[in-house]
Short mmCIF file of C-alpha atoms in Angstrom, two decimals:
data_model
loop_
_atom_site.label_atom_id
_atom_site.label_comp_id
_atom_site.label_asym_id
_atom_site.label_seq_id
_atom_site.Cartn_x
_atom_site.Cartn_y
_atom_site.Cartn_z
CA MET A 145 -63.79 -26.44 -60.59
CA ALA A 146 -63.97 -30.19 -60.89
CA GLY A 147 -60.85 -32.04 -62.08
CA GLU A 148 -59.99 -30.89 -65.61
CA TRP A 149 -63.39 -29.33 -66.06
CA GLN A 150 -64.54 -25.78 -65.44
CA GLN A 151 -68.10 -25.44 -64.20
CA THR A 152 -70.42 -22.43 -64.24
CA ILE A 153 -73.17 -22.64 -61.63
CA SER A 154 -75.98 -20.23 -62.47
CA PRO A 155 -76.93 -17.92 -59.61
CA VAL A 156 -80.46 -17.83 -61.04
CA ASP A 157 -81.41 -21.31 -59.80
CA GLY A 158 -78.17 -22.97 -58.65
CA ARG A 159 -77.98 -25.44 -61.53
CA LEU A 160 -74.97 -26.29 -63.65
CA TYR A 161 -75.33 -23.99 -66.65
CA VAL A 162 -72.05 -24.44 -68.55
CA GLU A 163 -69.26 -26.99 -68.31
CA ARG A 164 -66.06 -26.67 -70.29
CA ARG A 165 -62.88 -28.70 -70.37
CA LEU A 166 -59.73 -26.85 -69.38
CA ALA A 167 -57.11 -26.47 -72.09
CA THR A 168 -54.43 -29.14 -72.19
CA GLY A 169 -50.73 -28.34 -72.26
CA GLY A 170 -50.67 -29.15 -75.95
CA GLU A 171 -53.59 -26.84 -76.68
CA ILE A 172 -51.91 -24.00 -74.80
CA GLU A 173 -48.71 -24.53 -76.76
CA GLN A 174 -50.63 -24.60 -80.03
CA ALA A 175 -52.49 -21.41 -79.15
CA LEU A 176 -49.28 -19.55 -78.34
CA THR A 177 -47.55 -20.77 -81.49
CA THR A 178 -50.54 -19.79 -83.60
CA ALA A 179 -50.82 -16.39 -81.93
CA VAL A 180 -47.19 -15.54 -82.70
CA ARG A 181 -47.49 -16.61 -86.31
CA ALA A 182 -50.80 -14.82 -86.85
CA GLN A 183 -49.57 -11.61 -85.25
CA ALA A 184 -46.61 -11.41 -87.62
CA GLU A 185 -49.09 -11.16 -90.50
CA TRP A 186 -51.77 -9.10 -88.74
CA ARG A 187 -49.37 -6.27 -87.89
CA ARG A 188 -48.83 -5.78 -91.62
CA VAL A 189 -52.55 -5.47 -92.35
CA PRO A 190 -53.38 -1.80 -93.04
CA LEU A 191 -54.84 0.02 -90.06
CA ALA A 192 -57.95 0.91 -92.04
CA GLU A 193 -58.73 -2.79 -92.40
CA ARG A 194 -58.12 -3.43 -88.70
CA VAL A 195 -60.55 -0.61 -87.94
CA ALA A 196 -63.14 -2.07 -90.30
CA VAL A 197 -62.94 -5.48 -88.63
CA SER A 198 -63.41 -3.89 -85.20
CA LEU A 199 -66.48 -1.97 -86.34
CA ARG A 200 -67.96 -5.09 -87.93
CA LEU A 201 -67.35 -6.93 -84.65
CA ALA A 202 -69.42 -4.38 -82.72
CA GLU A 203 -72.20 -4.47 -85.28
CA TRP A 204 -72.35 -8.29 -85.31
CA LEU A 205 -72.50 -8.52 -81.52
CA VAL A 206 -75.04 -5.72 -81.10
CA GLU A 207 -77.34 -7.45 -83.59
CA ARG A 208 -77.30 -10.48 -81.27
CA ALA A 209 -77.45 -8.56 -77.99
CA ASP A 210 -80.73 -10.13 -76.89
CA ARG A 211 -79.43 -13.70 -77.17
CA LEU A 212 -76.06 -12.85 -75.66
CA GLY A 213 -77.73 -10.84 -72.91
CA GLU A 214 -79.90 -13.81 -71.97
CA GLU A 215 -76.81 -16.02 -71.78
CA LEU A 216 -75.16 -13.42 -69.56
CA THR A 217 -78.15 -13.32 -67.23
CA TRP A 218 -77.99 -17.07 -66.73
CA GLN A 219 -74.23 -17.00 -66.22
CA MET A 220 -73.91 -14.17 -63.68
CA GLY A 221 -77.40 -13.10 -62.64
CA ARG A 222 -77.93 -9.60 -64.03
CA PRO A 223 -81.60 -8.85 -64.77
CA ILE A 224 -82.54 -9.63 -68.37
CA SER A 225 -83.93 -6.12 -68.69
CA ALA A 226 -80.39 -4.73 -68.37
CA SER A 227 -78.04 -7.41 -69.75
CA PRO A 228 -78.30 -6.61 -73.50
CA SER A 229 -77.41 -2.96 -72.86
CA GLU A 230 -73.82 -3.93 -72.02
CA LEU A 231 -73.35 -4.61 -75.74
CA ARG A 232 -75.78 -2.09 -77.18
CA ARG A 233 -74.43 0.86 -75.26
CA GLY A 234 -71.04 0.68 -73.56
CA PHE A 235 -69.42 -1.98 -75.75
CA GLN A 236 -70.48 -0.38 -79.01
CA GLU A 237 -69.57 3.11 -77.81
CA ARG A 238 -66.05 2.05 -76.81
CA VAL A 239 -65.33 0.14 -80.01
CA ARG A 240 -66.47 3.01 -82.18
CA TYR A 241 -64.50 5.58 -80.23
CA MET A 242 -61.24 3.63 -80.13
CA ALA A 243 -61.57 2.72 -83.81
CA GLY A 244 -62.23 6.37 -84.62
CA ILE A 245 -59.07 7.66 -82.94
CA ALA A 246 -56.77 4.78 -83.90
CA GLU A 247 -55.16 6.46 -86.91
CA GLU A 248 -54.29 9.62 -85.02
CA SER A 249 -53.27 7.80 -81.84
CA LEU A 250 -51.02 5.24 -83.57
CA ALA A 251 -49.45 7.62 -86.08
CA ASP A 252 -45.68 8.08 -86.20
CA HIS A 253 -44.37 10.99 -84.17
CA ARG A 254 -42.32 13.09 -86.60
CA LEU A 255 -39.54 15.23 -85.23
CA GLU A 256 -38.59 18.69 -86.39
CA PRO A 257 -36.76 18.66 -89.78
CA LYS A 258 -33.02 18.13 -89.72
CA ALA A 259 -31.00 18.39 -92.92
CA GLY A 260 -29.92 15.01 -94.23
CA PHE A 261 -31.98 12.98 -91.77
CA ASP A 262 -35.41 11.44 -91.40
CA ARG A 263 -36.30 10.96 -87.72
CA PHE A 264 -39.47 9.63 -86.19
CA ILE A 265 -40.80 7.49 -83.35
CA ARG A 266 -43.11 4.61 -84.18
CA GLN A 267 -45.49 2.75 -81.88
CA GLU A 268 -45.03 -0.91 -82.69
CA PRO A 269 -47.19 -3.77 -81.37
CA VAL A 270 -45.94 -5.67 -78.32
CA GLY A 271 -46.84 -9.05 -79.91
CA VAL A 272 -49.24 -11.38 -78.11
CA VAL A 273 -51.54 -9.79 -75.53
CA LEU A 274 -53.06 -11.95 -72.81
CA VAL A 275 -56.41 -10.53 -71.62
CA LEU A 276 -57.73 -11.81 -68.28
CA ALA A 277 -61.32 -10.60 -68.02
CA PRO A 278 -63.85 -10.67 -65.14
CA TRP A 279 -67.43 -11.88 -64.91
CA ASN A 280 -69.20 -8.78 -63.59
CA TYR A 281 -68.95 -6.75 -66.83
CA PRO A 282 -67.37 -9.32 -69.12
CA TRP A 283 -67.99 -7.46 -72.38
CA LEU A 284 -67.06 -4.00 -71.15
CA ALA A 285 -63.97 -5.00 -69.18
CA SER A 286 -62.62 -7.16 -72.00
CA VAL A 287 -63.26 -4.75 -74.88
CA ASN A 288 -61.07 -2.13 -73.19
CA ALA A 289 -58.09 -4.36 -74.00
CA VAL A 290 -59.18 -6.67 -76.83
CA VAL A 291 -60.05 -4.05 -79.43
CA PRO A 292 -57.21 -1.54 -78.80
CA ALA A 293 -54.71 -4.42 -78.76
CA LEU A 294 -55.96 -5.66 -82.14
CA LEU A 295 -56.08 -2.16 -83.60
CA ALA A 296 -52.44 -1.70 -82.57
CA GLY A 297 -51.45 -4.84 -84.53
CA ASN A 298 -51.24 -7.42 -81.76
CA SER A 299 -52.81 -10.85 -81.51
CA VAL A 300 -54.97 -11.59 -78.46
CA LEU A 301 -55.45 -14.56 -76.15
CA LEU A 302 -58.55 -14.13 -73.99
CA LYS A 303 -59.07 -15.97 -70.73
CA MET A 304 -62.54 -15.21 -69.39
CA ALA A 305 -63.60 -15.72 -65.77
CA PRO A 306 -65.10 -19.20 -65.21
CA GLN A 307 -68.48 -17.65 -64.47
CA THR A 308 -68.86 -16.23 -68.01
CA PRO A 309 -67.09 -18.60 -70.46
CA LEU A 310 -69.70 -18.11 -73.18
CA VAL A 311 -68.53 -14.53 -73.64
CA ALA A 312 -65.13 -15.76 -74.86
CA GLU A 313 -66.82 -18.20 -77.22
CA ALA A 314 -69.11 -15.48 -78.58
CA TYR A 315 -66.09 -13.26 -79.27
CA ALA A 316 -64.53 -16.08 -81.30
CA GLU A 317 -67.75 -16.68 -83.22
CA ALA A 318 -68.07 -12.98 -83.99
CA PHE A 319 -64.47 -12.55 -85.12
CA ARG A 320 -64.81 -15.52 -87.49
CA ALA A 321 -67.99 -14.04 -88.91
CA VAL A 322 -66.49 -10.60 -89.57
CA GLY A 323 -63.33 -11.87 -91.23
CA LEU A 324 -60.57 -11.59 -88.66
CA PRO A 325 -57.71 -13.81 -89.86
CA GLU A 326 -57.43 -17.12 -88.05
CA GLY A 327 -55.28 -17.10 -84.95
CA VAL A 328 -55.31 -13.34 -84.37
CA PHE A 329 -57.91 -13.82 -81.65
CA GLN A 330 -58.14 -16.99 -79.56
CA TYR A 331 -59.54 -17.92 -76.18
CA LEU A 332 -58.50 -20.51 -73.61
CA HIS A 333 -60.31 -21.94 -70.58
CA LEU A 334 -57.59 -22.08 -67.91
CA ASP A 335 -57.18 -22.54 -64.16
CA HIS A 336 -54.95 -20.30 -62.05
CA PRO A 337 -51.70 -22.34 -62.35
CA GLN A 338 -52.19 -22.50 -66.12
CA VAL A 339 -52.67 -18.73 -66.27
CA ALA A 340 -49.42 -18.24 -64.36
CA SER A 341 -47.54 -20.50 -66.76
CA VAL A 342 -48.88 -18.60 -69.77
CA ILE A 343 -47.85 -15.26 -68.25
CA GLU A 344 -44.35 -16.68 -67.73
CA ASP A 345 -44.10 -17.78 -71.36
CA PRO A 346 -41.70 -15.56 -73.35
CA ARG A 347 -44.17 -15.31 -76.22
CA ILE A 348 -46.55 -13.16 -74.16
CA GLY A 349 -45.84 -9.46 -74.66
CA PHE A 350 -48.35 -7.86 -72.31
CA VAL A 351 -50.95 -8.91 -69.71
CA ALA A 352 -54.20 -6.98 -69.23
CA PHE A 353 -55.95 -8.06 -66.03
CA THR A 354 -59.23 -6.90 -64.50
CA GLY A 355 -60.17 -8.41 -61.16
CA SER A 356 -59.41 -8.48 -57.46
CA VAL A 357 -56.41 -7.04 -55.65
CA ALA A 358 -55.30 -10.57 -54.79
CA GLY A 359 -55.56 -11.53 -58.45
CA GLY A 360 -53.49 -8.50 -59.39
CA HIS A 361 -50.74 -9.55 -57.00
CA ALA A 362 -50.78 -13.05 -58.52
CA VAL A 363 -50.44 -11.64 -62.05
CA GLN A 364 -47.61 -9.36 -61.00
CA GLN A 365 -45.82 -12.23 -59.26
CA ALA A 366 -46.13 -14.45 -62.34
CA ALA A 367 -44.73 -11.67 -64.53
CA ALA A 368 -41.93 -10.75 -62.14
CA SER A 369 -39.28 -12.84 -63.87
CA ARG A 370 -39.88 -11.08 -67.20
CA PHE A 371 -39.63 -7.50 -68.42
CA ILE A 372 -43.19 -7.21 -69.70
CA GLY A 373 -45.94 -4.75 -68.96
CA THR A 374 -49.01 -5.58 -66.90
CA GLY A 375 -52.18 -3.53 -66.80
CA LEU A 376 -54.00 -4.10 -63.52
CA GLU A 377 -57.55 -2.81 -63.06
CA LEU A 378 -58.39 -3.90 -59.55
CA GLY A 379 -60.88 -3.13 -56.79
CA GLY A 380 -62.60 0.00 -55.63
CA LYS A 381 -64.37 1.51 -52.65
CA ASP A 382 -65.67 4.50 -54.53
CA PRO A 383 -66.98 7.44 -52.50
CA ALA A 384 -69.54 10.13 -53.26
CA TYR A 385 -69.74 13.49 -51.51
CA VAL A 386 -73.08 15.29 -51.50
CA ARG A 387 -72.56 18.99 -50.77
CA ALA A 388 -75.18 21.22 -49.18
CA ASP A 389 -75.92 22.85 -52.55
CA ALA A 390 -76.64 19.57 -54.39
CA VAL A 391 -79.94 19.24 -56.22
CA LEU A 392 -81.59 16.52 -54.19
CA GLU A 393 -83.80 14.55 -56.57
CA PRO A 394 -81.34 13.84 -59.43
CA THR A 395 -78.52 13.32 -56.93
CA VAL A 396 -80.47 10.63 -55.10
CA GLU A 397 -81.64 9.02 -58.33
CA ASN A 398 -78.11 8.74 -59.73
CA LEU A 399 -76.49 7.60 -56.51
CA VAL A 400 -79.06 4.88 -55.88
CA ASP A 401 -78.47 3.60 -59.40
CA GLY A 402 -74.69 3.89 -58.94
CA ALA A 403 -74.87 1.80 -55.77
CA MET A 404 -77.46 -0.79 -56.81
CA PHE A 405 -77.04 -1.42 -60.54
CA ASN A 406 -75.70 -4.89 -61.29
CA SER A 407 -76.44 -5.64 -57.62
CA GLY A 408 -73.52 -3.41 -56.71
CA GLN A 409 -71.09 -5.76 -58.44
CA SER A 410 -68.98 -3.14 -60.16
CA CYS A 411 -65.45 -1.99 -59.46
CA CYS A 412 -66.65 1.62 -59.80
CA ALA A 413 -69.98 1.25 -57.98
CA ILE A 414 -70.80 3.80 -55.30
CA GLU A 415 -69.85 2.06 -52.05
CA ARG A 416 -69.85 4.88 -49.46
CA ILE A 417 -71.58 8.25 -49.33
CA TYR A 418 -70.71 11.37 -47.33
CA VAL A 419 -73.51 13.96 -47.08
CA HIS A 420 -73.29 17.51 -45.77
CA GLN A 421 -75.10 17.71 -42.45
CA ASN A 422 -77.58 20.29 -43.78
CA LEU A 423 -78.84 17.87 -46.43
CA TYR A 424 -78.25 14.60 -44.60
CA GLU A 425 -81.74 13.79 -43.31
CA PRO A 426 -83.71 14.56 -46.51
CA PHE A 427 -81.04 12.78 -48.56
CA VAL A 428 -81.19 9.58 -46.49
CA GLU A 429 -84.99 9.60 -46.48
CA ALA A 430 -85.18 9.97 -50.26
CA PHE A 431 -82.41 7.42 -50.84
CA VAL A 432 -84.14 4.78 -48.72
CA GLU A 433 -87.51 5.40 -50.35
CA LEU A 434 -86.11 4.97 -53.86
CA THR A 435 -84.16 1.84 -52.88
CA ARG A 436 -87.39 0.31 -51.54
CA GLN A 437 -88.76 0.36 -55.07
CA TYR A 438 -86.30 -2.24 -56.35
CA ARG A 439 -87.74 -5.64 -57.12
CA LEU A 440 -85.43 -8.48 -56.10
CA GLY A 441 -86.10 -11.74 -57.86
CA ASP A 442 -85.59 -14.08 -60.80
CA PRO A 443 -83.38 -12.11 -63.23
CA THR A 444 -84.94 -13.84 -66.25
CA ASP A 445 -88.22 -12.06 -65.37
CA PRO A 446 -88.32 -8.70 -67.21
CA ALA A 447 -90.01 -7.12 -64.18
CA THR A 448 -87.01 -7.84 -61.93
CA THR A 449 -84.75 -4.85 -61.28
CA LEU A 450 -82.33 -6.43 -58.79
CA GLY A 451 -80.87 -9.87 -59.42
CA PRO A 452 -78.91 -12.27 -57.24
CA LEU A 453 -75.24 -11.89 -56.52
CA VAL A 454 -72.98 -14.06 -58.60
CA ARG A 455 -72.57 -16.79 -55.95
CA THR A 456 -73.88 -17.62 -52.51
CA GLU A 457 -70.34 -17.17 -51.16
CA ALA A 458 -70.31 -13.61 -52.49
CA ALA A 459 -73.63 -12.85 -50.81
CA ASP A 460 -72.40 -14.38 -47.56
CA LYS A 461 -69.36 -12.09 -47.61
CA VAL A 462 -71.67 -9.07 -47.85
CA ARG A 463 -73.87 -10.48 -45.08
CA ALA A 464 -70.77 -10.76 -42.89
CA GLN A 465 -69.93 -7.09 -43.51
CA LEU A 466 -73.50 -6.15 -42.56
CA ARG A 467 -73.36 -8.16 -39.34
CA GLU A 468 -70.03 -6.63 -38.37
CA ALA A 469 -71.26 -3.09 -39.06
CA MET A 470 -74.44 -3.59 -37.03
CA ALA A 471 -72.47 -5.12 -34.18
CA ARG A 472 -70.41 -1.90 -34.13
CA GLY A 473 -73.49 0.31 -34.01
CA ALA A 474 -74.62 0.78 -37.62
CA ARG A 475 -78.38 0.98 -38.13
CA PRO A 476 -80.06 -0.63 -41.17
CA LEU A 477 -82.95 1.33 -42.68
CA LEU A 478 -84.52 -1.37 -44.87
CA ASP A 479 -86.36 -4.47 -43.73
CA PRO A 480 -84.97 -7.47 -45.67
CA ALA A 481 -88.34 -9.21 -45.22
CA SER A 482 -89.90 -6.65 -47.56
CA PHE A 483 -87.88 -8.24 -50.38
CA SER A 484 -89.56 -11.64 -50.57
CA ALA A 485 -86.90 -13.28 -52.76
CA ALA A 486 -84.13 -12.63 -50.21
CA ARG A 487 -82.98 -15.86 -48.58
CA GLU A 488 -80.09 -16.81 -46.33
CA GLY A 489 -77.91 -19.48 -47.91
CA THR A 490 -78.65 -18.22 -51.44
CA PRO A 491 -77.20 -15.48 -53.65
CA TYR A 492 -80.47 -13.51 -53.34
CA LEU A 493 -79.55 -10.62 -51.04
CA ALA A 494 -81.85 -7.73 -50.13
CA PRO A 495 -80.49 -4.21 -50.69
CA GLN A 496 -79.56 -2.29 -47.57
CA VAL A 497 -78.82 1.30 -46.50
CA LEU A 498 -77.01 1.88 -43.22
CA VAL A 499 -76.49 4.96 -41.10
CA GLY A 500 -74.44 5.32 -37.94
CA VAL A 501 -71.47 3.96 -39.88
CA ASP A 502 -67.81 4.89 -39.47
CA HIS A 503 -64.41 3.84 -40.73
CA SER A 504 -63.90 1.24 -38.03
CA MET A 505 -66.27 -0.92 -40.09
CA SER A 506 -65.12 -2.94 -43.10
CA LEU A 507 -68.36 -1.86 -44.78
CA MET A 508 -66.79 1.60 -45.17
CA THR A 509 -63.22 0.57 -45.93
CA GLU A 510 -63.18 -2.73 -47.83
CA GLU A 511 -64.81 -3.52 -51.16
CA THR A 512 -68.37 -4.75 -50.66
CA PHE A 513 -69.46 -5.78 -54.19
CA GLY A 514 -73.11 -5.95 -53.24
CA PRO A 515 -76.29 -3.81 -53.07
CA VAL A 516 -75.36 -2.25 -49.73
CA ILE A 517 -74.34 1.30 -48.89
CA GLY A 518 -73.25 3.22 -45.81
CA VAL A 519 -74.08 6.93 -45.46
CA MET A 520 -72.19 9.33 -43.18
CA SER A 521 -72.87 12.95 -42.24
CA VAL A 522 -70.01 15.46 -42.65
CA ARG A 523 -69.59 19.07 -41.54
CA ASP A 524 -67.81 20.52 -44.56
CA ASP A 525 -65.60 19.91 -47.60
CA GLU A 526 -62.52 19.33 -45.47
CA GLU A 527 -64.09 16.48 -43.54
CA ALA A 528 -65.48 14.94 -46.73
CA ILE A 529 -62.07 15.02 -48.42
CA ARG A 530 -60.44 13.43 -45.38
CA TRP A 531 -62.91 10.51 -45.37
CA MET A 532 -62.83 10.02 -49.14
CA ASN A 533 -59.05 9.70 -49.07
CA ASP A 534 -59.12 7.37 -46.06
CA SER A 535 -59.00 4.28 -48.28
CA ARG A 536 -56.49 1.91 -49.78
CA TYR A 537 -58.40 2.22 -53.07
CA GLY A 538 -58.52 5.04 -55.60
CA LEU A 539 -60.57 4.20 -58.67
CA THR A 540 -63.32 6.82 -58.96
CA ALA A 541 -64.90 9.42 -56.71
CA SER A 542 -67.67 11.95 -57.22
CA VAL A 543 -69.02 15.22 -55.88
CA TRP A 544 -72.62 16.36 -56.16
CA THR A 545 -72.87 20.13 -56.22
CA ALA A 546 -74.08 23.18 -58.12
CA ASP A 547 -70.61 24.76 -57.91
CA PRO A 548 -68.16 23.67 -60.67
CA GLU A 549 -65.29 25.65 -59.14
CA ALA A 550 -65.72 23.87 -55.83
CA ALA A 551 -65.91 20.54 -57.66
CA LEU A 552 -62.56 21.21 -59.34
CA ALA A 553 -60.92 22.38 -56.13
CA ILE A 554 -62.10 19.33 -54.20
CA GLY A 555 -61.23 16.97 -57.06
CA ASP A 556 -57.68 18.26 -57.10
CA ARG A 557 -57.27 16.90 -53.57
CA VAL A 558 -59.15 13.59 -53.86
CA GLU A 559 -57.07 10.49 -54.64
CA ALA A 560 -58.83 8.83 -57.57
CA GLY A 561 -58.22 7.90 -61.18
CA THR A 562 -61.49 9.52 -62.30
CA TRP A 563 -63.21 12.46 -60.62
CA TYR A 564 -66.87 13.08 -61.40
CA MET A 565 -69.19 15.99 -60.82
CA ASN A 566 -72.89 15.08 -60.74
CA ARG A 567 -72.44 11.63 -62.24
CA CYS A 568 -70.92 8.28 -61.36
CA ASP A 569 -70.39 4.68 -62.46
CA TYR A 570 -69.74 5.56 -66.12
CA LEU A 571 -66.70 5.22 -68.38
CA ASP A 572 -66.33 7.87 -71.07
CA PRO A 573 -64.13 6.23 -73.73
CA ALA A 574 -62.49 9.59 -74.48
CA LEU A 575 -61.08 9.69 -70.93
CA ALA A 576 -58.27 7.55 -69.53
CA TRP A 577 -59.55 4.72 -67.30
CA THR A 578 -57.00 4.31 -64.53
CA GLY A 579 -56.67 3.92 -60.78
CA LEU A 580 -54.46 4.73 -57.83
CA LYS A 581 -53.23 2.75 -54.84
CA ASP A 582 -54.77 -0.74 -54.61
CA SER A 583 -57.11 0.04 -57.49
CA GLY A 584 -54.24 -0.87 -59.76
CA ARG A 585 -52.02 0.68 -62.39
CA GLY A 586 -52.00 1.27 -66.11
CA CYS A 587 -54.55 2.79 -68.42
CA THR A 588 -57.22 1.79 -70.93
CA LEU A 589 -59.47 3.86 -73.21
CA SER A 590 -58.75 7.36 -74.59
CA ARG A 591 -55.77 8.05 -76.85
CA PHE A 592 -53.56 6.92 -73.99
CA GLY A 593 -55.24 3.52 -74.03
CA PHE A 594 -53.15 2.38 -76.99
CA GLN A 595 -49.86 2.91 -75.18
CA PRO A 596 -49.88 -0.32 -73.12
CA PHE A 597 -50.23 -2.37 -76.31
CA THR A 598 -47.33 -0.73 -78.14
CA ARG A 599 -43.62 -0.24 -77.66
CA LEU A 600 -41.70 2.77 -78.89
CA LYS A 601 -39.12 2.35 -81.63
CA SER A 602 -36.99 5.26 -82.83
CA TYR A 603 -36.02 5.58 -86.49
CA HIS A 604 -32.89 7.63 -87.18
CA LEU A 605 -32.25 7.58 -90.92
CA ARG A 606 -29.40 9.43 -92.65
CA THR A 607 -30.74 10.31 -96.09
CA GLN A 608 -27.80 12.38 -97.35
CA TRP A 609 -24.03 12.14 -96.95
#
């Protein structure tokens, strides 16, 4: 941040990639006024038309996924081979699903007949929804709120993380192109004090935030003087438990991808693994061998499979966790020198697998947000459950097993918003996306994902005297 300007430094080469002026007080006021006025009209637009606009949005963006993916690579460092898929797969899937269930999910709830009365409960829009979206999955994290909020009849103000401002601008371009009425969607480039002042404004009806635990506390504090809802999707330290009956090859393949994709910069990335002692040695050997095959380098090169972290400071934080773990006895299994692009003082960080880890190390207890994983041996299900629950986070957790009954029994005892068997790091839009403990509160996606963007209103109509 420099003065009244917001700067995006590309992790690819360290140059200034985007510079945008922060909104002025007058522009913020105008945006809020416009959002209120536009929402009053938009809520009266038939739901079928709102659905059509949402589907056209997805189509327009997917058609331009290559260009937008390249922009994303330069902004936050994800390999160009993977960036367009955020729109082509997850974004499109979520829009289509939420649009497809909107009519049923937003329908009036009719009560049992009562002579002389018409009684029902309606889900009405909350008004203006402020969406505060992160840089690591800017399209996926934002669409969880933007599209359901619009389908429910709200207007939306989007504030994107400073690292990915072009995502907000692309949303605006797309909505104009597909015919969304002016003012129903707007974006603002804001600093933290400006965000707090917008949250405090009485014209905001709901705040949807995805980001750090500290950021969640700041949002909650800003909203504390008002009786509005806040959806907080925060951090994770997501565990995986590999049972003795797991099928080794696909388990390793999926867990390596779950730990390393997006350079580990995902709230639901695999960040710690507990392996039954009978499978521990072959699992670690296979995991390390597959991780060695990643190519760290320039993310604009299609051959690159592991890009830089978003900033040098982020990489340094991971390096500090590694140093602390090794000082406490952890043993790294990969030689950073074998990844030629890795450099101290840059965001280019080699992947790492550590054994000899325990919960005295921040590597196993605090969010890492990097391509680094610790692997522990456990005796049985009981020990695995104890370690999985030994965390202040509770976003997702997974078990890898051939026994569905055991998976259900273990999952019933694990503290997480989503419990997986034989998969990880994926959001099914038909399921509620939610977290426990310091992973936040609230819900997006599924039929329950409309609830945060609506308020209940009861209609009690006497039709006969």
